[in-house]
Amino acid sequence: MDAASATGLLLLIAAEPELLAAAPDDASGSELTDRVRDEEHSCLGCGEPAVCAVIVNSSTAGPRWLDLCSGCWFTVRLANDSPEWPR
């Protein structure tokens, strides 16, 4: 995934958070680890097996799971920190 794709993914998540699976309101760090270790999820960015799970807190849809591979996670984090990203 390149930076433009990552920015597009972040914009899509912001516009349509319902595309992500609902997450618990009070997930702990161990629940994040369990989701990656014990469950099979595809990376939202590229479709490869996800190796990290984070929770996106949407003001309209509540907490949502975001499953990503390490490469897409890194690119999405960079895009999220970019000054071009609308906050």
PDB file of N, CA and C in Angstrom:
ATOM      1  N   MET A   1       0.854  -1.166   0.000  1.00  0.00           N
ATOM      2  CA  MET A   1       0.000   0.000   0.000  1.00  0.00           C
ATOM      3  C   MET A   1       0.901   1.230   0.000  1.00  0.00           C
ATOM      4  N   ASP A   2       0.576   2.186  -0.858  1.00  0.00           N
ATOM      5  CA  ASP A   2       1.329   3.432  -0.874  1.00  0.00           C
ATOM      6  C   ASP A   2       0.617   4.494  -0.035  1.00  0.00           C
ATOM      7  N   ALA A   3       1.240   5.648   0.127  1.00  0.00           N
ATOM      8  CA  ALA A   3       0.699   6.697   0.991  1.00  0.00           C
ATOM      9  C   ALA A   3      -0.671   7.177   0.508  1.00  0.00           C
ATOM     10  N   ALA A   4      -0.850   7.314  -0.804  1.00  0.00           N
ATOM     11  CA  ALA A   4      -2.142   7.774  -1.326  1.00  0.00           C
ATOM     12  C   ALA A   4      -3.242   6.757  -1.017  1.00  0.00           C
ATOM     13  N   SER A   5      -2.939   5.485  -1.150  1.00  0.00           N
ATOM     14  CA  SER A   5      -3.921   4.447  -0.832  1.00  0.00           C
ATOM     15  C   SER A   5      -4.246   4.441   0.651  1.00  0.00           C
ATOM     16  N   ALA A   6      -3.231   4.636   1.473  1.00  0.00           N
ATOM     17  CA  ALA A   6      -3.451   4.670   2.920  1.00  0.00           C
ATOM     18  C   ALA A   6      -4.329   5.850   3.299  1.00  0.00           C
ATOM     19  N   THR A   7      -4.081   7.006   2.705  1.00  0.00           N
ATOM     20  CA  THR A   7      -4.913   8.173   2.976  1.00  0.00           C
ATOM     21  C   THR A   7      -6.341   7.918   2.527  1.00  0.00           C
ATOM     22  N   GLY A   8      -6.504   7.298   1.358  1.00  0.00           N
ATOM     23  CA  GLY A   8      -7.841   6.943   0.876  1.00  0.00           C
ATOM     24  C   GLY A   8      -8.541   5.976   1.815  1.00  0.00           C
ATOM     25  N   LEU A   9      -7.801   5.013   2.346  1.00  0.00           N
ATOM     26  CA  LEU A   9      -8.366   4.052   3.291  1.00  0.00           C
ATOM     27  C   LEU A   9      -8.836   4.766   4.555  1.00  0.00           C
ATOM     28  N   LEU A  10      -8.023   5.672   5.065  1.00  0.00           N
ATOM     29  CA  LEU A  10      -8.411   6.427   6.254  1.00  0.00           C
ATOM     30  C   LEU A  10      -9.654   7.277   5.996  1.00  0.00           C
ATOM     31  N   LEU A  11      -9.734   7.888   4.835  1.00  0.00           N
ATOM     32  CA  LEU A  11     -10.921   8.680   4.488  1.00  0.00           C
ATOM     33  C   LEU A  11     -12.157   7.788   4.383  1.00  0.00           C
ATOM     34  N   LEU A  12     -11.999   6.603   3.788  1.00  0.00           N
ATOM     35  CA  LEU A  12     -13.122   5.664   3.675  1.00  0.00           C
ATOM     36  C   LEU A  12     -13.593   5.220   5.047  1.00  0.00           C
ATOM     37  N   ILE A  13     -12.662   4.896   5.931  1.00  0.00           N
ATOM     38  CA  ILE A  13     -13.029   4.483   7.289  1.00  0.00           C
ATOM     39  C   ILE A  13     -13.778   5.605   8.002  1.00  0.00           C
ATOM     40  N   ALA A  14     -13.315   6.844   7.823  1.00  0.00           N
ATOM     41  CA  ALA A  14     -13.983   7.978   8.462  1.00  0.00           C
ATOM     42  C   ALA A  14     -15.390   8.176   7.895  1.00  0.00           C
ATOM     43  N   ALA A  15     -15.550   7.962   6.585  1.00  0.00           N
ATOM     44  CA  ALA A  15     -16.841   8.178   5.935  1.00  0.00           C
ATOM     45  C   ALA A  15     -17.800   7.008   6.142  1.00  0.00           C
ATOM     46  N   GLU A  16     -17.273   5.796   6.191  1.00  0.00           N
ATOM     47  CA  GLU A  16     -18.100   4.591   6.279  1.00  0.00           C
ATOM     48  C   GLU A  16     -17.570   3.640   7.357  1.00  0.00           C
ATOM     49  N   PRO A  17     -17.589   4.032   8.614  1.00  0.00           N
ATOM     50  CA  PRO A  17     -17.030   3.164   9.656  1.00  0.00           C
ATOM     51  C   PRO A  17     -17.785   1.846   9.801  1.00  0.00           C
ATOM     52  N   GLU A  18     -19.013   1.786   9.316  1.00  0.00           N
ATOM     53  CA  GLU A  18     -19.792   0.554   9.400  1.00  0.00           C
ATOM     54  C   GLU A  18     -19.179  -0.574   8.570  1.00  0.00           C
ATOM     55  N   LEU A  19     -18.222  -0.240   7.685  1.00  0.00           N
ATOM     56  CA  LEU A  19     -17.537  -1.271   6.905  1.00  0.00           C
ATOM     57  C   LEU A  19     -16.630  -2.134   7.779  1.00  0.00           C
ATOM     58  N   LEU A  20     -16.270  -1.627   8.949  1.00  0.00           N
ATOM     59  CA  LEU A  20     -15.432  -2.371   9.887  1.00  0.00           C
ATOM     60  C   LEU A  20     -16.314  -3.113  10.882  1.00  0.00           C
ATOM     61  N   ALA A  21     -15.836  -4.251  11.362  1.00  0.00           N
ATOM     62  CA  ALA A  21     -16.575  -5.029  12.359  1.00  0.00           C
ATOM     63  C   ALA A  21     -16.651  -4.267  13.678  1.00  0.00           C
ATOM     64  N   ALA A  22     -17.781  -4.386  14.351  1.00  0.00           N
ATOM     65  CA  ALA A  22     -17.953  -3.740  15.652  1.00  0.00           C
ATOM     66  C   ALA A  22     -16.970  -4.331  16.660  1.00  0.00           C
ATOM     67  N   ALA A  23     -16.402  -3.478  17.497  1.00  0.00           N
ATOM     68  CA  ALA A  23     -15.457  -3.886  18.538  1.00  0.00           C
ATOM     69  C   ALA A  23     -16.068  -3.581  19.901  1.00  0.00           C
ATOM     70  N   PRO A  24     -15.597  -4.264  20.939  1.00  0.00           N
ATOM     71  CA  PRO A  24     -16.108  -3.972  22.273  1.00  0.00           C
ATOM     72  C   PRO A  24     -15.684  -2.574  22.739  1.00  0.00           C
ATOM     73  N   ASP A  25     -16.509  -1.976  23.566  1.00  0.00           N
ATOM     74  CA  ASP A  25     -16.214  -0.639  24.092  1.00  0.00           C
ATOM     75  C   ASP A  25     -14.977  -0.623  24.977  1.00  0.00           C
ATOM     76  N   ASP A  26     -14.740  -1.717  25.664  1.00  0.00           N
ATOM     77  CA  ASP A  26     -13.696  -1.731  26.689  1.00  0.00           C
ATOM     78  C   ASP A  26     -12.628  -2.796  26.424  1.00  0.00           C
ATOM     79  N   ALA A  27     -12.210  -2.942  25.178  1.00  0.00           N
ATOM     80  CA  ALA A  27     -11.215  -3.963  24.838  1.00  0.00           C
ATOM     81  C   ALA A  27      -9.893  -3.671  25.526  1.00  0.00           C
ATOM     82  N   SER A  28      -9.292  -4.712  26.047  1.00  0.00           N
ATOM     83  CA  SER A  28      -7.995  -4.588  26.711  1.00  0.00           C
ATOM     84  C   SER A  28      -6.891  -4.942  25.717  1.00  0.00           C
ATOM     85  N   GLY A  29      -5.658  -4.697  26.131  1.00  0.00           N
ATOM     86  CA  GLY A  29      -4.527  -5.058  25.302  1.00  0.00           C
ATOM     87  C   GLY A  29      -4.478  -6.544  25.010  1.00  0.00           C
ATOM     88  N   SER A  30      -4.896  -7.359  25.985  1.00  0.00           N
ATOM     89  CA  SER A  30      -4.884  -8.808  25.758  1.00  0.00           C
ATOM     90  C   SER A  30      -5.933  -9.208  24.724  1.00  0.00           C
ATOM     91  N   GLU A  31      -7.042  -8.503  24.658  1.00  0.00           N
ATOM     92  CA  GLU A  31      -8.053  -8.795  23.636  1.00  0.00           C
ATOM     93  C   GLU A  31      -7.537  -8.464  22.237  1.00  0.00           C
ATOM     94  N   LEU A  32      -6.747  -7.391  22.125  1.00  0.00           N
ATOM     95  CA  LEU A  32      -6.138  -7.064  20.839  1.00  0.00           C
ATOM     96  C   LEU A  32      -5.176  -8.168  20.426  1.00  0.00           C
ATOM     97  N   THR A  33      -4.368  -8.631  21.371  1.00  0.00           N
ATOM     98  CA  THR A  33      -3.420  -9.710  21.096  1.00  0.00           C
ATOM     99  C   THR A  33      -4.153 -10.995  20.729  1.00  0.00           C
ATOM    100  N   ASP A  34      -5.204 -11.330  21.473  1.00  0.00           N
ATOM    101  CA  ASP A  34      -5.975 -12.537  21.191  1.00  0.00           C
ATOM    102  C   ASP A  34      -6.600 -12.490  19.802  1.00  0.00           C
ATOM    103  N   ARG A  35      -7.084 -11.330  19.394  1.00  0.00           N
ATOM    104  CA  ARG A  35      -7.712 -11.216  18.070  1.00  0.00           C
ATOM    105  C   ARG A  35      -6.716 -11.565  16.973  1.00  0.00           C
ATOM    106  N   VAL A  36      -5.484 -11.117  17.123  1.00  0.00           N
ATOM    107  CA  VAL A  36      -4.463 -11.385  16.111  1.00  0.00           C
ATOM    108  C   VAL A  36      -3.945 -12.811  16.222  1.00  0.00           C
ATOM    109  N   ARG A  37      -3.706 -13.276  17.446  1.00  0.00           N
ATOM    110  CA  ARG A  37      -3.098 -14.595  17.657  1.00  0.00           C
ATOM    111  C   ARG A  37      -4.080 -15.742  17.420  1.00  0.00           C
ATOM    112  N   ASP A  38      -5.331 -15.590  17.892  1.00  0.00           N
ATOM    113  CA  ASP A  38      -6.267 -16.711  17.907  1.00  0.00           C
ATOM    114  C   ASP A  38      -7.324 -16.681  16.807  1.00  0.00           C
ATOM    115  N   GLU A  39      -7.429 -15.593  16.086  1.00  0.00           N
ATOM    116  CA  GLU A  39      -8.434 -15.477  15.041  1.00  0.00           C
ATOM    117  C   GLU A  39      -7.754 -15.146  13.722  1.00  0.00           C
ATOM    118  N   GLU A  40      -8.409 -15.507  12.625  1.00  0.00           N
ATOM    119  CA  GLU A  40      -7.860 -15.191  11.309  1.00  0.00           C
ATOM    120  C   GLU A  40      -8.653 -14.042  10.709  1.00  0.00           C
ATOM    121  N   HIS A  41      -7.944 -12.944  10.432  1.00  0.00           N
ATOM    122  CA  HIS A  41      -8.550 -11.780   9.801  1.00  0.00           C
ATOM    123  C   HIS A  41      -7.639 -11.332   8.679  1.00  0.00           C
ATOM    124  N   SER A  42      -8.241 -10.800   7.637  1.00  0.00           N
ATOM    125  CA  SER A  42      -7.461 -10.273   6.521  1.00  0.00           C
ATOM    126  C   SER A  42      -7.161  -8.803   6.744  1.00  0.00           C
ATOM    127  N   CYS A  43      -6.026  -8.381   6.242  1.00  0.00           N
ATOM    128  CA  CYS A  43      -5.649  -6.980   6.286  1.00  0.00           C
ATOM    129  C   CYS A  43      -6.637  -6.181   5.436  1.00  0.00           C
ATOM    130  N   LEU A  44      -7.169  -5.124   5.994  1.00  0.00           N
ATOM    131  CA  LEU A  44      -8.110  -4.281   5.256  1.00  0.00           C
ATOM    132  C   LEU A  44      -7.440  -3.604   4.072  1.00  0.00           C
ATOM    133  N   GLY A  45      -6.133  -3.391   4.162  1.00  0.00           N
ATOM    134  CA  GLY A  45      -5.421  -2.708   3.089  1.00  0.00           C
ATOM    135  C   GLY A  45      -5.074  -3.576   1.905  1.00  0.00           C
ATOM    136  N   CYS A  46      -4.558  -4.788   2.162  1.00  0.00           N
ATOM    137  CA  CYS A  46      -4.045  -5.607   1.052  1.00  0.00           C
ATOM    138  C   CYS A  46      -4.610  -7.019   0.984  1.00  0.00           C
ATOM    139  N   GLY A  47      -5.307  -7.451   2.027  1.00  0.00           N
ATOM    140  CA  GLY A  47      -5.889  -8.785   2.022  1.00  0.00           C
ATOM    141  C   GLY A  47      -5.001  -9.878   2.589  1.00  0.00           C
ATOM    142  N   GLU A  48      -3.732  -9.579   2.853  1.00  0.00           N
ATOM    143  CA  GLU A  48      -2.843 -10.559   3.480  1.00  0.00           C
ATOM    144  C   GLU A  48      -3.316 -10.813   4.911  1.00  0.00           C
ATOM    145  N   PRO A  49      -2.822 -11.865   5.564  1.00  0.00           N
ATOM    146  CA  PRO A  49      -3.211 -12.092   6.958  1.00  0.00           C
ATOM    147  C   PRO A  49      -2.839 -10.893   7.846  1.00  0.00           C
ATOM    148  N   ALA A  50      -3.772 -10.472   8.664  1.00  0.00           N
ATOM    149  CA  ALA A  50      -3.534  -9.358   9.574  1.00  0.00           C
ATOM    150  C   ALA A  50      -2.636  -9.809  10.720  1.00  0.00           C
ATOM    151  N   VAL A  51      -1.718  -8.946  11.113  1.00  0.00           N
ATOM    152  CA  VAL A  51      -0.840  -9.234  12.242  1.00  0.00           C
ATOM    153  C   VAL A  51      -1.012  -8.209  13.362  1.00  0.00           C
ATOM    154  N   CYS A  52      -1.875  -7.230  13.161  1.00  0.00           N
ATOM    155  CA  CYS A  52      -2.178  -6.281  14.226  1.00  0.00           C
ATOM    156  C   CYS A  52      -3.649  -5.900  14.150  1.00  0.00           C
ATOM    157  N   ALA A  53      -4.185  -5.586  15.287  1.00  0.00           N
ATOM    158  CA  ALA A  53      -5.573  -5.148  15.390  1.00  0.00           C
ATOM    159  C   ALA A  53      -5.615  -3.914  16.270  1.00  0.00           C
ATOM    160  N   VAL A  54      -6.308  -2.914  15.790  1.00  0.00           N
ATOM    161  CA  VAL A  54      -6.508  -1.703  16.575  1.00  0.00           C
ATOM    162  C   VAL A  54      -7.994  -1.392  16.571  1.00  0.00           C
ATOM    163  N   ILE A  55      -8.391  -0.551  17.484  1.00  0.00           N
ATOM    164  CA  ILE A  55      -9.794  -0.147  17.531  1.00  0.00           C
ATOM    165  C   ILE A  55      -9.898   1.302  17.101  1.00  0.00           C
ATOM    166  N   VAL A  56     -10.747   1.534  16.128  1.00  0.00           N
ATOM    167  CA  VAL A  56     -11.041   2.867  15.631  1.00  0.00           C
ATOM    168  C   VAL A  56     -12.321   3.313  16.323  1.00  0.00           C
ATOM    169  N   ASN A  57     -12.265   4.434  17.022  1.00  0.00           N
ATOM    170  CA  ASN A  57     -13.453   4.940  17.707  1.00  0.00           C
ATOM    171  C   ASN A  57     -14.167   5.943  16.819  1.00  0.00           C
ATOM    172  N   SER A  58     -15.272   5.514  16.232  1.00  0.00           N
ATOM    173  CA  SER A  58     -16.055   6.358  15.343  1.00  0.00           C
ATOM    174  C   SER A  58     -17.122   7.106  16.138  1.00  0.00           C
ATOM    175  N   SER A  59     -17.253   8.388  15.875  1.00  0.00           N
ATOM    176  CA  SER A  59     -18.279   9.167  16.577  1.00  0.00           C
ATOM    177  C   SER A  59     -19.684   8.771  16.134  1.00  0.00           C
ATOM    178  N   THR A  60     -19.814   8.171  14.954  1.00  0.00           N
ATOM    179  CA  THR A  60     -21.135   7.778  14.459  1.00  0.00           C
ATOM    180  C   THR A  60     -21.443   6.297  14.620  1.00  0.00           C
ATOM    181  N   ALA A  61     -20.415   5.450  14.612  1.00  0.00           N
ATOM    182  CA  ALA A  61     -20.649   4.004  14.639  1.00  0.00           C
ATOM    183  C   ALA A  61     -20.080   3.321  15.879  1.00  0.00           C
ATOM    184  N   GLY A  62     -19.401   4.059  16.745  1.00  0.00           N
ATOM    185  CA  GLY A  62     -18.804   3.453  17.924  1.00  0.00           C
ATOM    186  C   GLY A  62     -17.498   2.770  17.594  1.00  0.00           C
ATOM    187  N   PRO A  63     -16.983   1.954  18.504  1.00  0.00           N
ATOM    188  CA  PRO A  63     -15.692   1.298  18.294  1.00  0.00           C
ATOM    189  C   PRO A  63     -15.763   0.232  17.197  1.00  0.00           C
ATOM    190  N   ARG A  64     -14.726   0.207  16.365  1.00  0.00           N
ATOM    191  CA  ARG A  64     -14.646  -0.730  15.240  1.00  0.00           C
ATOM    192  C   ARG A  64     -13.253  -1.317  15.162  1.00  0.00           C
ATOM    193  N   TRP A  65     -13.167  -2.594  14.761  1.00  0.00           N
ATOM    194  CA  TRP A  65     -11.876  -3.262  14.585  1.00  0.00           C
ATOM    195  C   TRP A  65     -11.237  -2.821  13.276  1.00  0.00           C
ATOM    196  N   LEU A  66      -9.949  -2.566  13.317  1.00  0.00           N
ATOM    197  CA  LEU A  66      -9.156  -2.316  12.119  1.00  0.00           C
ATOM    198  C   LEU A  66      -8.012  -3.323  12.134  1.00  0.00           C
ATOM    199  N   ASP A  67      -8.083  -4.277  11.217  1.00  0.00           N
ATOM    200  CA  ASP A  67      -7.085  -5.353  11.120  1.00  0.00           C
ATOM    201  C   ASP A  67      -6.160  -5.050   9.941  1.00  0.00           C
ATOM    202  N   LEU A  68      -4.847  -5.056  10.196  1.00  0.00           N
ATOM    203  CA  LEU A  68      -3.868  -4.723   9.160  1.00  0.00           C
ATOM    204  C   LEU A  68      -2.635  -5.615   9.270  1.00  0.00           C
ATOM    205  N   CYS A  69      -1.936  -5.805   8.131  1.00  0.00           N
ATOM    206  CA  CYS A  69      -0.626  -6.454   8.160  1.00  0.00           C
ATOM    207  C   CYS A  69       0.376  -5.395   8.625  1.00  0.00           C
ATOM    208  N   SER A  70       1.591  -5.801   8.915  1.00  0.00           N
ATOM    209  CA  SER A  70       2.560  -4.842   9.454  1.00  0.00           C
ATOM    210  C   SER A  70       2.917  -3.752   8.445  1.00  0.00           C
ATOM    211  N   GLY A  71       3.050  -4.107   7.170  1.00  0.00           N
ATOM    212  CA  GLY A  71       3.380  -3.106   6.148  1.00  0.00           C
ATOM    213  C   GLY A  71       2.292  -2.061   5.987  1.00  0.00           C
ATOM    214  N   CYS A  72       1.040  -2.497   5.933  1.00  0.00           N
ATOM    215  CA  CYS A  72      -0.072  -1.557   5.794  1.00  0.00           C
ATOM    216  C   CYS A  72      -0.249  -0.737   7.068  1.00  0.00           C
ATOM    217  N   TRP A  73      -0.033  -1.362   8.230  1.00  0.00           N
ATOM    218  CA  TRP A  73      -0.125  -0.629   9.499  1.00  0.00           C
ATOM    219  C   TRP A  73       0.873   0.523   9.512  1.00  0.00           C
ATOM    220  N   PHE A  74       2.103   0.255   9.095  1.00  0.00           N
ATOM    221  CA  PHE A  74       3.124   1.286   9.068  1.00  0.00           C
ATOM    222  C   PHE A  74       2.720   2.412   8.110  1.00  0.00           C
ATOM    223  N   THR A  75       2.250   2.070   6.921  1.00  0.00           N
ATOM    224  CA  THR A  75       1.871   3.071   5.925  1.00  0.00           C
ATOM    225  C   THR A  75       0.665   3.879   6.389  1.00  0.00           C
ATOM    226  N   VAL A  76      -0.320   3.213   6.986  1.00  0.00           N
ATOM    227  CA  VAL A  76      -1.501   3.915   7.493  1.00  0.00           C
ATOM    228  C   VAL A  76      -1.107   4.867   8.616  1.00  0.00           C
ATOM    229  N   ARG A  77      -0.210   4.436   9.495  1.00  0.00           N
ATOM    230  CA  ARG A  77       0.239   5.333  10.576  1.00  0.00           C
ATOM    231  C   ARG A  77       0.936   6.559  10.015  1.00  0.00           C
ATOM    232  N   LEU A  78       1.773   6.378   8.999  1.00  0.00           N
ATOM    233  CA  LEU A  78       2.443   7.524   8.375  1.00  0.00           C
ATOM    234  C   LEU A  78       1.421   8.455   7.718  1.00  0.00           C
ATOM    235  N   ALA A  79       0.448   7.878   7.022  1.00  0.00           N
ATOM    236  CA  ALA A  79      -0.574   8.701   6.371  1.00  0.00           C
ATOM    237  C   ALA A  79      -1.410   9.448   7.403  1.00  0.00           C
ATOM    238  N   ASN A  80      -1.686   8.814   8.526  1.00  0.00           N
ATOM    239  CA  ASN A  80      -2.480   9.448   9.576  1.00  0.00           C
ATOM    240  C   ASN A  80      -1.716  10.614  10.211  1.00  0.00           C
ATOM    241  N   ASP A  81      -0.398  10.532  10.243  1.00  0.00           N
ATOM    242  CA  ASP A  81       0.426  11.602  10.803  1.00  0.00           C
ATOM    243  C   ASP A  81       0.754  12.701   9.788  1.00  0.00           C
ATOM    244  N   SER A  82       0.378  12.472   8.527  1.00  0.00           N
ATOM    245  CA  SER A  82       0.708  13.405   7.457  1.00  0.00           C
ATOM    246  C   SER A  82      -0.064  14.710   7.604  1.00  0.00           C
ATOM    247  N   PRO A  83       0.570  15.840   7.286  1.00  0.00           N
ATOM    248  CA  PRO A  83      -0.134  17.120   7.359  1.00  0.00           C
ATOM    249  C   PRO A  83      -1.268  17.233   6.331  1.00  0.00           C
ATOM    250  N   GLU A  84      -1.256  16.385   5.293  1.00  0.00           N
ATOM    251  CA  GLU A  84      -2.309  16.434   4.295  1.00  0.00           C
ATOM    252  C   GLU A  84      -3.600  15.785   4.785  1.00  0.00           C
ATOM    253  N   TRP A  85      -3.492  14.965   5.826  1.00  0.00           N
ATOM    254  CA  TRP A  85      -4.662  14.253   6.343  1.00  0.00           C
ATOM    255  C   TRP A  85      -5.605  15.226   7.038  1.00  0.00           C
ATOM    256  N   PRO A  86      -6.873  15.301   6.598  1.00  0.00           N
ATOM    257  CA  PRO A  86      -7.814  16.220   7.242  1.00  0.00           C
ATOM    258  C   PRO A  86      -8.187  15.738   8.632  1.00  0.00           C
ATOM    259  N   ARG A  87      -8.097  16.599   9.605  1.00  0.00           N
ATOM    260  CA  ARG A  87      -8.404  16.232  10.990  1.00  0.00           C
ATOM    261  C   ARG A  87      -9.728  16.807  11.403  1.00  0.00           C
TER     262      ARG A  87
END
